[in-house]
mmCIF file of C-alpha atoms in Angstrom:
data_model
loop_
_atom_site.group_PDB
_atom_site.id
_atom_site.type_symbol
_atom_site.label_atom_id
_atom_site.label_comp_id
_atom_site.label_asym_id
_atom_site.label_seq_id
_atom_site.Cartn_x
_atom_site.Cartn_y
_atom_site.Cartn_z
ATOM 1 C CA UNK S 1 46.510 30.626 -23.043
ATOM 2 C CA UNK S 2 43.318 29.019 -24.516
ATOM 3 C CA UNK S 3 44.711 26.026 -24.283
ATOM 4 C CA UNK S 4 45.346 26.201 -20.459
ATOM 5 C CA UNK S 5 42.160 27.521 -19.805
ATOM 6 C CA UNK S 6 40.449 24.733 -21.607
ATOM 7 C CA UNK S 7 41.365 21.754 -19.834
ATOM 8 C CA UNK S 8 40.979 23.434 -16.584
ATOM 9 C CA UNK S 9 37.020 24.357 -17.895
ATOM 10 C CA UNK S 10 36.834 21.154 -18.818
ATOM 11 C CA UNK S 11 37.787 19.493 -15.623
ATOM 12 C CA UNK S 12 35.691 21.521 -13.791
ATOM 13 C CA UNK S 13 32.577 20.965 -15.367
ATOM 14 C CA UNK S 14 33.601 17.565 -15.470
ATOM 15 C CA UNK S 15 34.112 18.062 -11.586
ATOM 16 C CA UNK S 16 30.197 19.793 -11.478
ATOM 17 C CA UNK S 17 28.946 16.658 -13.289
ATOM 18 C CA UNK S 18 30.323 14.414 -11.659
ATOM 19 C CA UNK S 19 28.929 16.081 -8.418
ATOM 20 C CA UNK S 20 25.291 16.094 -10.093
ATOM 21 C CA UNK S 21 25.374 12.823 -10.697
ATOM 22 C CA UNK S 22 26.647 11.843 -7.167
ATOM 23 C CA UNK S 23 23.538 13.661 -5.829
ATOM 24 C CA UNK S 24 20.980 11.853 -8.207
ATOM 25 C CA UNK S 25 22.549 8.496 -7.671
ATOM 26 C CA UNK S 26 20.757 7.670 -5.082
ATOM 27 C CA UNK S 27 17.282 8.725 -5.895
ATOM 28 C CA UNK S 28 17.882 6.591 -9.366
ATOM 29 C CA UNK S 29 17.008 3.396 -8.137
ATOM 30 C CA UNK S 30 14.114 4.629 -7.157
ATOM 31 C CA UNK S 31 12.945 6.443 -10.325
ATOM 32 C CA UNK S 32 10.297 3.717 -11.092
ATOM 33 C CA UNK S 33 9.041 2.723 -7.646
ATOM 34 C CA UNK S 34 6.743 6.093 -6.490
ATOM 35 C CA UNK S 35 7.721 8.030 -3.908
ATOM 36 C CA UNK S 36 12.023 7.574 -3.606
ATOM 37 C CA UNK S 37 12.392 8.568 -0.022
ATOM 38 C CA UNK S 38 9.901 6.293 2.458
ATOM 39 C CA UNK S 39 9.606 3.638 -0.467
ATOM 40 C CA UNK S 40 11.585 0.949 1.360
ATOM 41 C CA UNK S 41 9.967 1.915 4.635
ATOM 42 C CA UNK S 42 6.480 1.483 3.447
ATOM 43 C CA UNK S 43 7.043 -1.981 1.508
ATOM 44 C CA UNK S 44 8.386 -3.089 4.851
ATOM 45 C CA UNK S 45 5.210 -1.380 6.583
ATOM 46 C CA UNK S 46 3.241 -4.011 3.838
ATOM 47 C CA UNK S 47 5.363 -6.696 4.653
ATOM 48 C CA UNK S 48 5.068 -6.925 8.354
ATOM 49 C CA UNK S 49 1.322 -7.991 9.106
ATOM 50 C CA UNK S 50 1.412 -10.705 6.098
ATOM 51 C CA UNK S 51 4.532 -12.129 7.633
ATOM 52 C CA UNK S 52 2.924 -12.859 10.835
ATOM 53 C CA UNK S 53 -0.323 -14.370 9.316
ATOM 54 C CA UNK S 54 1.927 -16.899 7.103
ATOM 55 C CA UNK S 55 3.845 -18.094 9.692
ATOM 56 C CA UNK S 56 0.515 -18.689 12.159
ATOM 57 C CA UNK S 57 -1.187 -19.969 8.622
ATOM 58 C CA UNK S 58 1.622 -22.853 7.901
ATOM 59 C CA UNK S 59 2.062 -23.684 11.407
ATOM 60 C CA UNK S 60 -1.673 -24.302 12.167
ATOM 61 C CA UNK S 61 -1.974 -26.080 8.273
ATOM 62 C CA UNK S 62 1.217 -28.435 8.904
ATOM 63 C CA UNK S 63 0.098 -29.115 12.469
ATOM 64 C CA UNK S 64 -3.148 -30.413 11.111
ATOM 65 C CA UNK S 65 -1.891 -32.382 8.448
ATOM 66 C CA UNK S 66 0.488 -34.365 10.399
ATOM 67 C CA UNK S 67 -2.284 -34.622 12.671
ATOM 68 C CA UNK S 68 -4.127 -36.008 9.776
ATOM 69 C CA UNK S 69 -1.207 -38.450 8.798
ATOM 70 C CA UNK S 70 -0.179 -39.571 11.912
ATOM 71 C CA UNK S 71 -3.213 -39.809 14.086
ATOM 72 C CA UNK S 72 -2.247 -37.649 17.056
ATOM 73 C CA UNK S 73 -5.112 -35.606 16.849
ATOM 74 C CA UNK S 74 -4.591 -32.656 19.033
ATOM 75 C CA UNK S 75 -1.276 -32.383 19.774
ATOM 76 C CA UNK S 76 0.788 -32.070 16.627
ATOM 77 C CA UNK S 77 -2.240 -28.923 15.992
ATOM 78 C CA UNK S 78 -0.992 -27.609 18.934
ATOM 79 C CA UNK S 79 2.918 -27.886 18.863
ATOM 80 C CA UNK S 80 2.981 -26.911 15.353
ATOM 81 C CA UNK S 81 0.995 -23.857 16.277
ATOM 82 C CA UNK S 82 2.653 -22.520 18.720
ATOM 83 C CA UNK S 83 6.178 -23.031 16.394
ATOM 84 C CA UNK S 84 4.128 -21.433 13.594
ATOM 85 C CA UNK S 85 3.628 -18.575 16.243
ATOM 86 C CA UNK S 86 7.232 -18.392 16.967
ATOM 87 C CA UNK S 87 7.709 -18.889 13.273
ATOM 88 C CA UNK S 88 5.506 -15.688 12.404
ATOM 89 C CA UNK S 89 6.987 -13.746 15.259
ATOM 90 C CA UNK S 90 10.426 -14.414 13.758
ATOM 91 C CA UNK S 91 9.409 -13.714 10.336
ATOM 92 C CA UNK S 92 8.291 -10.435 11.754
ATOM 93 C CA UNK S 93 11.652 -9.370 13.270
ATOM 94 C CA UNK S 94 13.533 -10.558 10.667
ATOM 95 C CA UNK S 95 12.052 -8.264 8.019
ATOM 96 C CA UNK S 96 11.358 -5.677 10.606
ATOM 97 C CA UNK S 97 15.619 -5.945 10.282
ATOM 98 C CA UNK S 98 16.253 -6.507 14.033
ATOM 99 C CA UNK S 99 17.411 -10.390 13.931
ATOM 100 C CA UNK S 100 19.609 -12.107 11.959
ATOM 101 C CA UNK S 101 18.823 -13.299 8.236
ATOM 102 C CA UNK S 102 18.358 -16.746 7.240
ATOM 103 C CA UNK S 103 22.043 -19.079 7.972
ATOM 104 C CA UNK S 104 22.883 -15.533 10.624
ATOM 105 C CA UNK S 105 25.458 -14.457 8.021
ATOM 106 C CA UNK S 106 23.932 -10.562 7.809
ATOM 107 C CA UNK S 107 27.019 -8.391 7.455
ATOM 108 C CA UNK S 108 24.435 -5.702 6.495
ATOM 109 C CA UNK S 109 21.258 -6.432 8.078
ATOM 110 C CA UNK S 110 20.718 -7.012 11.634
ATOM 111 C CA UNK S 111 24.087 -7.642 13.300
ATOM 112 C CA UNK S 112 22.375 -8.288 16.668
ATOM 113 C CA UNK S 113 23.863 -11.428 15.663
ATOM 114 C CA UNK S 114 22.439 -15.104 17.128
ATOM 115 C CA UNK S 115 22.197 -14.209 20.427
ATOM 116 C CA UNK S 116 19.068 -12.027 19.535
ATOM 117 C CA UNK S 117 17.474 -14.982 17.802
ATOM 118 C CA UNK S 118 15.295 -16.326 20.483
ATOM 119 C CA UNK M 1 -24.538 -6.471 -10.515
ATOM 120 C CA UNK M 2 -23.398 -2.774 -10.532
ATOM 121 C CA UNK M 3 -22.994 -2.058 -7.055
ATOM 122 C CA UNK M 4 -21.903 -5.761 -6.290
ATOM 123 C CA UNK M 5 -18.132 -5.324 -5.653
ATOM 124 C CA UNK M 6 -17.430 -8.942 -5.908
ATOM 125 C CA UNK M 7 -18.444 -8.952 -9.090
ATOM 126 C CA UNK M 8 -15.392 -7.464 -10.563
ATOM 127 C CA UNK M 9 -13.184 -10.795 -9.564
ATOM 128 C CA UNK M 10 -15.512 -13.221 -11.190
ATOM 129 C CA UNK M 11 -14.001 -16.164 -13.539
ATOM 130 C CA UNK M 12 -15.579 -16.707 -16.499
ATOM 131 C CA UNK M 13 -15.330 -19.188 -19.664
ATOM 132 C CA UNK M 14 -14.434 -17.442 -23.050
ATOM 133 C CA UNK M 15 -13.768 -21.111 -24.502
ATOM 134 C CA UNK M 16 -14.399 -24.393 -22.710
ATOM 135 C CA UNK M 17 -11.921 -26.498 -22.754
ATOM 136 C CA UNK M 18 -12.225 -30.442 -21.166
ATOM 137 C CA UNK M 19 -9.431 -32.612 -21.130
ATOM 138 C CA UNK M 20 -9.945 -36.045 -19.418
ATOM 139 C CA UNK M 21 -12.264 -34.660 -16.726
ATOM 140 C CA UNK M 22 -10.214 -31.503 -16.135
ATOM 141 C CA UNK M 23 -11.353 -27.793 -16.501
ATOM 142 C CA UNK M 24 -8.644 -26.243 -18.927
ATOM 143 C CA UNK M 25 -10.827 -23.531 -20.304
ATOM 144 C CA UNK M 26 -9.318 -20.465 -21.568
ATOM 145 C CA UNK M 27 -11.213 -18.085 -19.094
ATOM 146 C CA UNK M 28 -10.960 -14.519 -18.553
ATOM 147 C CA UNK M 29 -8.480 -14.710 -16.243
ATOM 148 C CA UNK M 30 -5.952 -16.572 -18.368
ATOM 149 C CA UNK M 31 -7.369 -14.049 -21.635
ATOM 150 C CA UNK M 32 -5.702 -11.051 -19.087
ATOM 151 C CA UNK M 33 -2.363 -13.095 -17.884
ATOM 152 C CA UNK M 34 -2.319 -13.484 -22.400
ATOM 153 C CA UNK M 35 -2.537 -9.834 -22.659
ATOM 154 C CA UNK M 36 0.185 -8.681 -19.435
ATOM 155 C CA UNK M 37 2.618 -11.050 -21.389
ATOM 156 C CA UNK M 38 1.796 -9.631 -24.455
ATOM 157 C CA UNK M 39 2.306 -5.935 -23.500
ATOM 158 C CA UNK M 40 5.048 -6.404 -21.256
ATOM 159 C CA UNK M 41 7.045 -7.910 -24.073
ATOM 160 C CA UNK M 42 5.630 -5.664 -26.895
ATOM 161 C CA UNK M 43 6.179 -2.614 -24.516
ATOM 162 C CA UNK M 44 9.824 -3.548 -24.063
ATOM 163 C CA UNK M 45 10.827 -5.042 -27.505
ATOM 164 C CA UNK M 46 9.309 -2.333 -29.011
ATOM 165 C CA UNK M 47 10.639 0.461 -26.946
ATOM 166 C CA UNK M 48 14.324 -0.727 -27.165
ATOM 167 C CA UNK M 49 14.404 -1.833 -30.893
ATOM 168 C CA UNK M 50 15.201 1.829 -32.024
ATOM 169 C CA UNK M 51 18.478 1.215 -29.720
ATOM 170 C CA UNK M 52 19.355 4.550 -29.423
ATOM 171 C CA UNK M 53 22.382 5.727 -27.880
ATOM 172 C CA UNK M 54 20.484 8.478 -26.339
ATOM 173 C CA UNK M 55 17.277 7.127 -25.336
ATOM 174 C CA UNK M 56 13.825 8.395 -26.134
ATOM 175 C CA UNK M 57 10.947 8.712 -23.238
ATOM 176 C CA UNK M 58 9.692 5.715 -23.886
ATOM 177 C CA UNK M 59 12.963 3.802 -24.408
ATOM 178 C CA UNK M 60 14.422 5.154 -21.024
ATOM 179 C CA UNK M 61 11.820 4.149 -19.308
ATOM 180 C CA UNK M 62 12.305 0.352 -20.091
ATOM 181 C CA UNK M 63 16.093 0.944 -19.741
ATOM 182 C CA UNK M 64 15.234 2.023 -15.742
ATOM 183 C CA UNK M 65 13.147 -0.870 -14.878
ATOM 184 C CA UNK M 66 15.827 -2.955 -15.966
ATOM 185 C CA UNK M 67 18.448 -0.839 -14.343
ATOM 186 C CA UNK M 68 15.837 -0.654 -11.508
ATOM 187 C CA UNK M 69 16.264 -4.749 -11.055
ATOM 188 C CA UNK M 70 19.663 -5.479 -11.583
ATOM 189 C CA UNK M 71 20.657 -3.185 -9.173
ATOM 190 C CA UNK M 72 18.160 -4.771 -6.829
ATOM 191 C CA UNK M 73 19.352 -8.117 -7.601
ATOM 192 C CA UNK M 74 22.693 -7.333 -7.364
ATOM 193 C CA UNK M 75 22.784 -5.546 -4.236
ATOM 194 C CA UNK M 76 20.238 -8.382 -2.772
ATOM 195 C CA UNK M 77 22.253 -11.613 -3.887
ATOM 196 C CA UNK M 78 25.481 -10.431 -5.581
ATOM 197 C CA UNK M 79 26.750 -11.003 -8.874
ATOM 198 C CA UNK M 80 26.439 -14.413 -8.650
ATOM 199 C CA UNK M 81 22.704 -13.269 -8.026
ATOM 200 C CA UNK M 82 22.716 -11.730 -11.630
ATOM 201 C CA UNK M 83 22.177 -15.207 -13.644
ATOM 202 C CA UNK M 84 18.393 -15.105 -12.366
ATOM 203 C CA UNK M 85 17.835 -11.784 -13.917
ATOM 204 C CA UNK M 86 15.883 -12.824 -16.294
ATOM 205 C CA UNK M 87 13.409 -14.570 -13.409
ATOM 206 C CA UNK M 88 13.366 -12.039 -11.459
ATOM 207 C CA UNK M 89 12.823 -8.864 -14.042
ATOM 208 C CA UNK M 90 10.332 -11.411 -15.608
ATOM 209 C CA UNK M 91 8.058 -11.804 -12.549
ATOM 210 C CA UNK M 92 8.529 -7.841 -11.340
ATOM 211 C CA UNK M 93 6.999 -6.804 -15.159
ATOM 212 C CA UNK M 94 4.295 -9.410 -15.186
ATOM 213 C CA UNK M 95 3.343 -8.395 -11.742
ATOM 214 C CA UNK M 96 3.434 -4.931 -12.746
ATOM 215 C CA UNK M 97 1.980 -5.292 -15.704
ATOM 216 C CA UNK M 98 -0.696 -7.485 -14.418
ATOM 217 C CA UNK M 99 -1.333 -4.576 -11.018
ATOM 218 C CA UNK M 100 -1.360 -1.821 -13.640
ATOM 219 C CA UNK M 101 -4.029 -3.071 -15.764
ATOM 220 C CA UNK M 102 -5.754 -4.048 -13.038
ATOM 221 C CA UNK M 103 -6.177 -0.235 -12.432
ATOM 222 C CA UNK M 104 -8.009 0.336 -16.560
ATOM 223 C CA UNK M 105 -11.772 0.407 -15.566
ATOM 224 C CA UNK M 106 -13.744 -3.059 -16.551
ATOM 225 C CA UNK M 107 -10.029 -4.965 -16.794
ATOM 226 C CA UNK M 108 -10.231 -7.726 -14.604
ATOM 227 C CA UNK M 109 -6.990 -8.369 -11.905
ATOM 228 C CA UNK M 110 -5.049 -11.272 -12.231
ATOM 229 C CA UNK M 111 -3.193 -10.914 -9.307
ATOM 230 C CA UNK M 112 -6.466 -10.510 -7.023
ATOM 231 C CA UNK M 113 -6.172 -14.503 -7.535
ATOM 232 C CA UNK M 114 -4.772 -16.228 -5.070
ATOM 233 C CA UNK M 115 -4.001 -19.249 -7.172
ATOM 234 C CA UNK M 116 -1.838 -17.155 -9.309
ATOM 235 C CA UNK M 117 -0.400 -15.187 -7.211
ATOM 236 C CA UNK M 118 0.438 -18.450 -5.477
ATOM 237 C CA UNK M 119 1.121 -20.116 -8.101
ATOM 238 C CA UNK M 120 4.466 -17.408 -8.699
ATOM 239 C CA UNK M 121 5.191 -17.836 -5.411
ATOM 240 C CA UNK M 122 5.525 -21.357 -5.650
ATOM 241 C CA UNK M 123 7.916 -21.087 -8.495
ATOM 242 C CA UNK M 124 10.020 -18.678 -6.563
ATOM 243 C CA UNK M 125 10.179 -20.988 -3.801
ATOM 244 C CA UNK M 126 10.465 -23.970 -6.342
ATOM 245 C CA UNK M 127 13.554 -22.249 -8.008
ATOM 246 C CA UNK M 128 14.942 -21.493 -4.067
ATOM 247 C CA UNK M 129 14.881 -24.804 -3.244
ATOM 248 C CA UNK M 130 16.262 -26.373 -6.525
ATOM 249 C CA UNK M 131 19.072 -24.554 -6.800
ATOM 250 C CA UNK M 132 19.898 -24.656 -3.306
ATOM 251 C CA UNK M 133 20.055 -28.431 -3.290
ATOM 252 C CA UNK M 134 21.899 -28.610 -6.336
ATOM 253 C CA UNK M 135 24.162 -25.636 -6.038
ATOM 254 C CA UNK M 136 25.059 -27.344 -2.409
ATOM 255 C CA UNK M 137 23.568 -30.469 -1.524
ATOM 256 C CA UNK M 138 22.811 -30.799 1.857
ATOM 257 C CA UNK M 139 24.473 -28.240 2.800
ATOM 258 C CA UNK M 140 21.636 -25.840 1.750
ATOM 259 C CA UNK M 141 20.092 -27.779 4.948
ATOM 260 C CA UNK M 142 22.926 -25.938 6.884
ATOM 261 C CA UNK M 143 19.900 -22.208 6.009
ATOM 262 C CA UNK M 144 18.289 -24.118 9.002
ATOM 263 C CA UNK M 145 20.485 -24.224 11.555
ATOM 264 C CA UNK M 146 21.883 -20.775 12.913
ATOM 265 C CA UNK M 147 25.444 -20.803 13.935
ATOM 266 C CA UNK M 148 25.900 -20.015 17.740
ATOM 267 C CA UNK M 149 22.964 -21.454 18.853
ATOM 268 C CA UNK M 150 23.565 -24.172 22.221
ATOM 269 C CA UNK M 151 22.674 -27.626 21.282
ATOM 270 C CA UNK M 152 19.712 -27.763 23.490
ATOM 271 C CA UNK M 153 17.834 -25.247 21.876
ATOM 272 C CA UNK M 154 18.858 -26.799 18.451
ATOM 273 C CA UNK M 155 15.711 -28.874 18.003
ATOM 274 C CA UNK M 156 13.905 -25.992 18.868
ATOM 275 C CA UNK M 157 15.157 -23.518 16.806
ATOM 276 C CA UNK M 158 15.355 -25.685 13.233
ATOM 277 C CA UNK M 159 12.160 -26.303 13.814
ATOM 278 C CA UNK M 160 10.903 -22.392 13.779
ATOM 279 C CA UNK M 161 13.374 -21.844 11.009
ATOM 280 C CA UNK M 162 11.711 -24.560 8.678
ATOM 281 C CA UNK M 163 8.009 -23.064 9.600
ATOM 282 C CA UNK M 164 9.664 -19.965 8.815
ATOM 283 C CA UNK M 165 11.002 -21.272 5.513
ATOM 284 C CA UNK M 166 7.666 -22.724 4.617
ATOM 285 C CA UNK M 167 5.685 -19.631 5.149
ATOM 286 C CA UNK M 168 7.688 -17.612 3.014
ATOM 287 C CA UNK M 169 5.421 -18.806 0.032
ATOM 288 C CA UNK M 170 2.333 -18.511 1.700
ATOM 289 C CA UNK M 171 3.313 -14.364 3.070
ATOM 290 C CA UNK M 172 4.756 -13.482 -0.538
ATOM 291 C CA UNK M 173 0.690 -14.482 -2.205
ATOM 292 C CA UNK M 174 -0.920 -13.747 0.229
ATOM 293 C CA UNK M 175 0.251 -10.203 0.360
ATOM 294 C CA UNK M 176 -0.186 -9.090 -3.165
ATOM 295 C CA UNK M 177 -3.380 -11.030 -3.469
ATOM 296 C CA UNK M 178 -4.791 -9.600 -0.315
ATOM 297 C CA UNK M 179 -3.475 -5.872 -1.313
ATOM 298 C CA UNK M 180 -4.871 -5.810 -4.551
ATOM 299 C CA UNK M 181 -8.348 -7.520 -3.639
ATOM 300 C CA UNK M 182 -8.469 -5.445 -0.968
ATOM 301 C CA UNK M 183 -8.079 -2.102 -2.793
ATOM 302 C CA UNK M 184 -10.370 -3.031 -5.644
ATOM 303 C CA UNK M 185 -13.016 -4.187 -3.481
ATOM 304 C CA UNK M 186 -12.658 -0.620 -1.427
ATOM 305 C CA UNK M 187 -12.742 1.113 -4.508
ATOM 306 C CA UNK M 188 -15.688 -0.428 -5.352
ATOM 307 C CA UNK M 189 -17.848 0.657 -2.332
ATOM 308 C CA UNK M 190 -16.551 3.845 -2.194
ATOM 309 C CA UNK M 191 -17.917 4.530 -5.871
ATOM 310 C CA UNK M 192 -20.950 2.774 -5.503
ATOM 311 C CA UNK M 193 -21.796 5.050 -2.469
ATOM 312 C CA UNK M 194 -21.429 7.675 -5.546
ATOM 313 C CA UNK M 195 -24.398 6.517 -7.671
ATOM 314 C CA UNK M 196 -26.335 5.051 -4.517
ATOM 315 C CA UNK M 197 -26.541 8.443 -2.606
ATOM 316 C CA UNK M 198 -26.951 10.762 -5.794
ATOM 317 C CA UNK M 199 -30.030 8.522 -6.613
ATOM 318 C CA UNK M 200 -31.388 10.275 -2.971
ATOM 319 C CA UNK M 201 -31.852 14.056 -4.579
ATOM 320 C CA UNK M 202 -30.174 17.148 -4.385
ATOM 321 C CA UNK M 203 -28.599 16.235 -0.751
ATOM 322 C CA UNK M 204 -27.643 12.602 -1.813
ATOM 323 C CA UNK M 205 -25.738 14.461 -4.182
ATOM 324 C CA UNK M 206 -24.113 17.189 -2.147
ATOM 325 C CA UNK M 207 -23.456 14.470 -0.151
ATOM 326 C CA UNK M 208 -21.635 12.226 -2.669
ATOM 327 C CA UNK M 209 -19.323 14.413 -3.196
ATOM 328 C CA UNK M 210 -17.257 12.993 -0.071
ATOM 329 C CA UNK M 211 -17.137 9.266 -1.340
ATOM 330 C CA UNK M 212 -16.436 10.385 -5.119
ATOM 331 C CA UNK M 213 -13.440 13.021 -3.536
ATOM 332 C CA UNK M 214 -12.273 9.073 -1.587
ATOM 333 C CA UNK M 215 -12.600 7.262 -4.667
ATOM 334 C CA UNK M 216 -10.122 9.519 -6.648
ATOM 335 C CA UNK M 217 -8.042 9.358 -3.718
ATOM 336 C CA UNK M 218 -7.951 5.482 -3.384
ATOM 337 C CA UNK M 219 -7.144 5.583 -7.033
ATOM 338 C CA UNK M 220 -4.368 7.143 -6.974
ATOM 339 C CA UNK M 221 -3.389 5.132 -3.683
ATOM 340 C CA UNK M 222 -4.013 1.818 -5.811
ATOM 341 C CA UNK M 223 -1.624 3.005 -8.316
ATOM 342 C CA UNK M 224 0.664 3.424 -5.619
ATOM 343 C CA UNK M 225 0.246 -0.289 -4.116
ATOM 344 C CA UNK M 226 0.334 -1.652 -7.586
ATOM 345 C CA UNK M 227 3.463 -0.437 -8.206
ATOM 346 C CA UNK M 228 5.007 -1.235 -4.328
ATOM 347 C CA UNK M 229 3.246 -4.727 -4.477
ATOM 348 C CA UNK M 230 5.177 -5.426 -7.728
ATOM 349 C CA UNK M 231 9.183 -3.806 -6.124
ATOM 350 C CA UNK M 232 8.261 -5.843 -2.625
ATOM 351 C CA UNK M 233 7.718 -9.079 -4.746
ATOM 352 C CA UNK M 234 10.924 -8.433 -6.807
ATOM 353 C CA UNK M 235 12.573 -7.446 -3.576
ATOM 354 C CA UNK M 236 11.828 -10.500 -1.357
ATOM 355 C CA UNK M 237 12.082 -12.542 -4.575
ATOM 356 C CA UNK M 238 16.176 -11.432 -4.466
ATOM 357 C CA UNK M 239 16.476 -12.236 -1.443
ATOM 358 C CA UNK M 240 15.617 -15.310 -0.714
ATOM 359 C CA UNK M 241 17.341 -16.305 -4.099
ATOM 360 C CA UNK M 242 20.112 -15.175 -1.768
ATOM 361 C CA UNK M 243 19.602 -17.569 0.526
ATOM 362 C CA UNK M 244 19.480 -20.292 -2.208
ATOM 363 C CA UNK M 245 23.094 -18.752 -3.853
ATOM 364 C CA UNK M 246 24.613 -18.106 -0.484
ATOM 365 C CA UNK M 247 23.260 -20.635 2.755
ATOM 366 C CA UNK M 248 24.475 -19.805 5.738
ATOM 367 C CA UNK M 249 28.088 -18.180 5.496
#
């Protein structure tokens, strides 16, 4: 008898641990970042606004340095500008998750697919 | 000096050090980056050298930070993602490491630098870049140009994509440099308001109470940024080794 009721305690503990660890599986990751649940949503939150400046920033920098290069003083400033404003506008989507990554592979991420890119 | 709350980022020589016309001293900046390698590596050597098959406190918590990356890494870039662990776990504990102590009184920040903070985003960009071209030639180039796009917009498009590309080093300093000089300037003013009203009397003190009730507040925010600054580093780190491992599927 004891050793039918054995494996079947066994199994269900097992069974309860197994469920316990399920349900703290998720909130693992997470165990050194603070704050498990809006973590990701808040490092995205930080993200945005930085992503926008960089793209303006190395648009309006590579603009004047070709300028700089090449002689063609105001207008490779403002072509380069404006790209680094599309440039920061799609950096902003893209980690806001709503276009496409990088190469428009994103299985995952952002399936709006190409057709959302511009 | 006290209530200055510039002060706090200032470089200074602990041993001068010219070599052909160049500034190599060993400042207090590089004395701090010395001591975050120094603890990050004594903190995990020495916390894992017992081994035990049932970790301690201490010992678990270095086994989560590395379970903490890998899983990032691997869910970011894949397994094939895994052979830049060591990068990648390298830069999230310096980063941390560097952020935390940041946050002991009278430490100075390394990462409110933007030359160093740029200076690790270079290298992740660096190491992006490399690998891409030699992993797939020019066919790394291919990151550029989105599939499904008409040919007339083409131009266009590649274009954004490599201003895109190239601000991906800029963003990644910029963002932890301006976080953390941001929050230790704030917490600066808000404490100096402390001393500067209670110098007023028995009101200015009643009425510090506000700032000093901020400042413990902001501290406990910074801790908080320091440790988010250091996972959204990691995080964007992974992925755009991803896009060096993996270009355009």
């Amino acid at each position: 008898m004891a050793s039918q009721e054995e494996p079947d305690d066994l199994d269900k503990r097992r069974r309860d641990l197994e469920a316990a660890l399920a349900a703290r599986r998720p909130a693992e990751p997470g165990g050194e970042g603070p704050g498990t649940g809006g973590k990701g949503d808040f490092a995205n939150a930080l993200r945005l606004s930085s992503e926008f400046i960089a793209g303006v920033l190395v648009g309006a920098g590579l603009g004047w340095f070709i300028d700089r290069i090449a002689g063609t003083s105001p207008w490779g400033l403002i072509i380069f500008l404006l790209l680094g404003f599309g440039a920061g506008i799609l950096n902003v989507l893209r980690s806001a998750g709503l276009v496409a990554e990088f190469g428009s592979k994103a299985p995952k991420k952002g399936d709006t697919g190409p057709q959302g890119k511009n | 000096m006290a209530t200055d709350p510039i002060h706090q980022f200032q470089i200074s020589r602990l041993i001068p050090i010219e070599i052909g016309g160049l500034d190599f001293s060993f400042t207090n900046a590089s004395a701090f980056m010395v001591a975050t390698v120094v603890a990050a590596g004594a903190f995990l050597y020495l916390t894992t050298s017992s081994r035990g098959l049932v970790p301690g406190r201490l010992q678990s918590v270095s086994e989560m930070s590395y379970e903490f990356i890998a899983s990032m890494l691997r869910d970011a870039a894949g397994s094939h993602g895994m052979r830049f662990f060591p990068f990648v776990f390298s830069l999230f504990m310096f980063v941390l490491v560097a952020n935390l102590f940041g946050m002991v009184p009278y430490f100075f920040t390394v990462t409110s630098h933007i030359i160093v903070t740029f200076a690790l985003a270079l290298l992740v960009i660096g190491t992006v870049i490399v690998y891409g071209f030699w992993k797939h030639g020019f066919g790394f180039l291919r990151l550029f140009v989105p599939q499904g796009v008409p040919a007339v917009l083409i131009p266009l498009v590649v274009a954004i994509e490599v201003v895109s590309f190239l601000s991906r080093p800029i963003s990644l300093s910029v963002r932890l440099f301006a976080n953390m000089l941001a929050g230790h300037i704030t917490l600066k003013v808000f404490a100096g308001f402390v001393t500067s009203l209670s110098a007023l009397g028995v009101a200015g003190v009643a009425g510090a109470v506000l700032p000093l009730a901020m400042t413990v507040a902001l501290t406990g925010l910074e801790f908080l940024v320091a440790f988010l600054q250091a996972y959204v580093f990691a995080v964007l780190t992974c992925m755009y080794l991803n896009d060096a491992i993996h270009p355009g599927h």
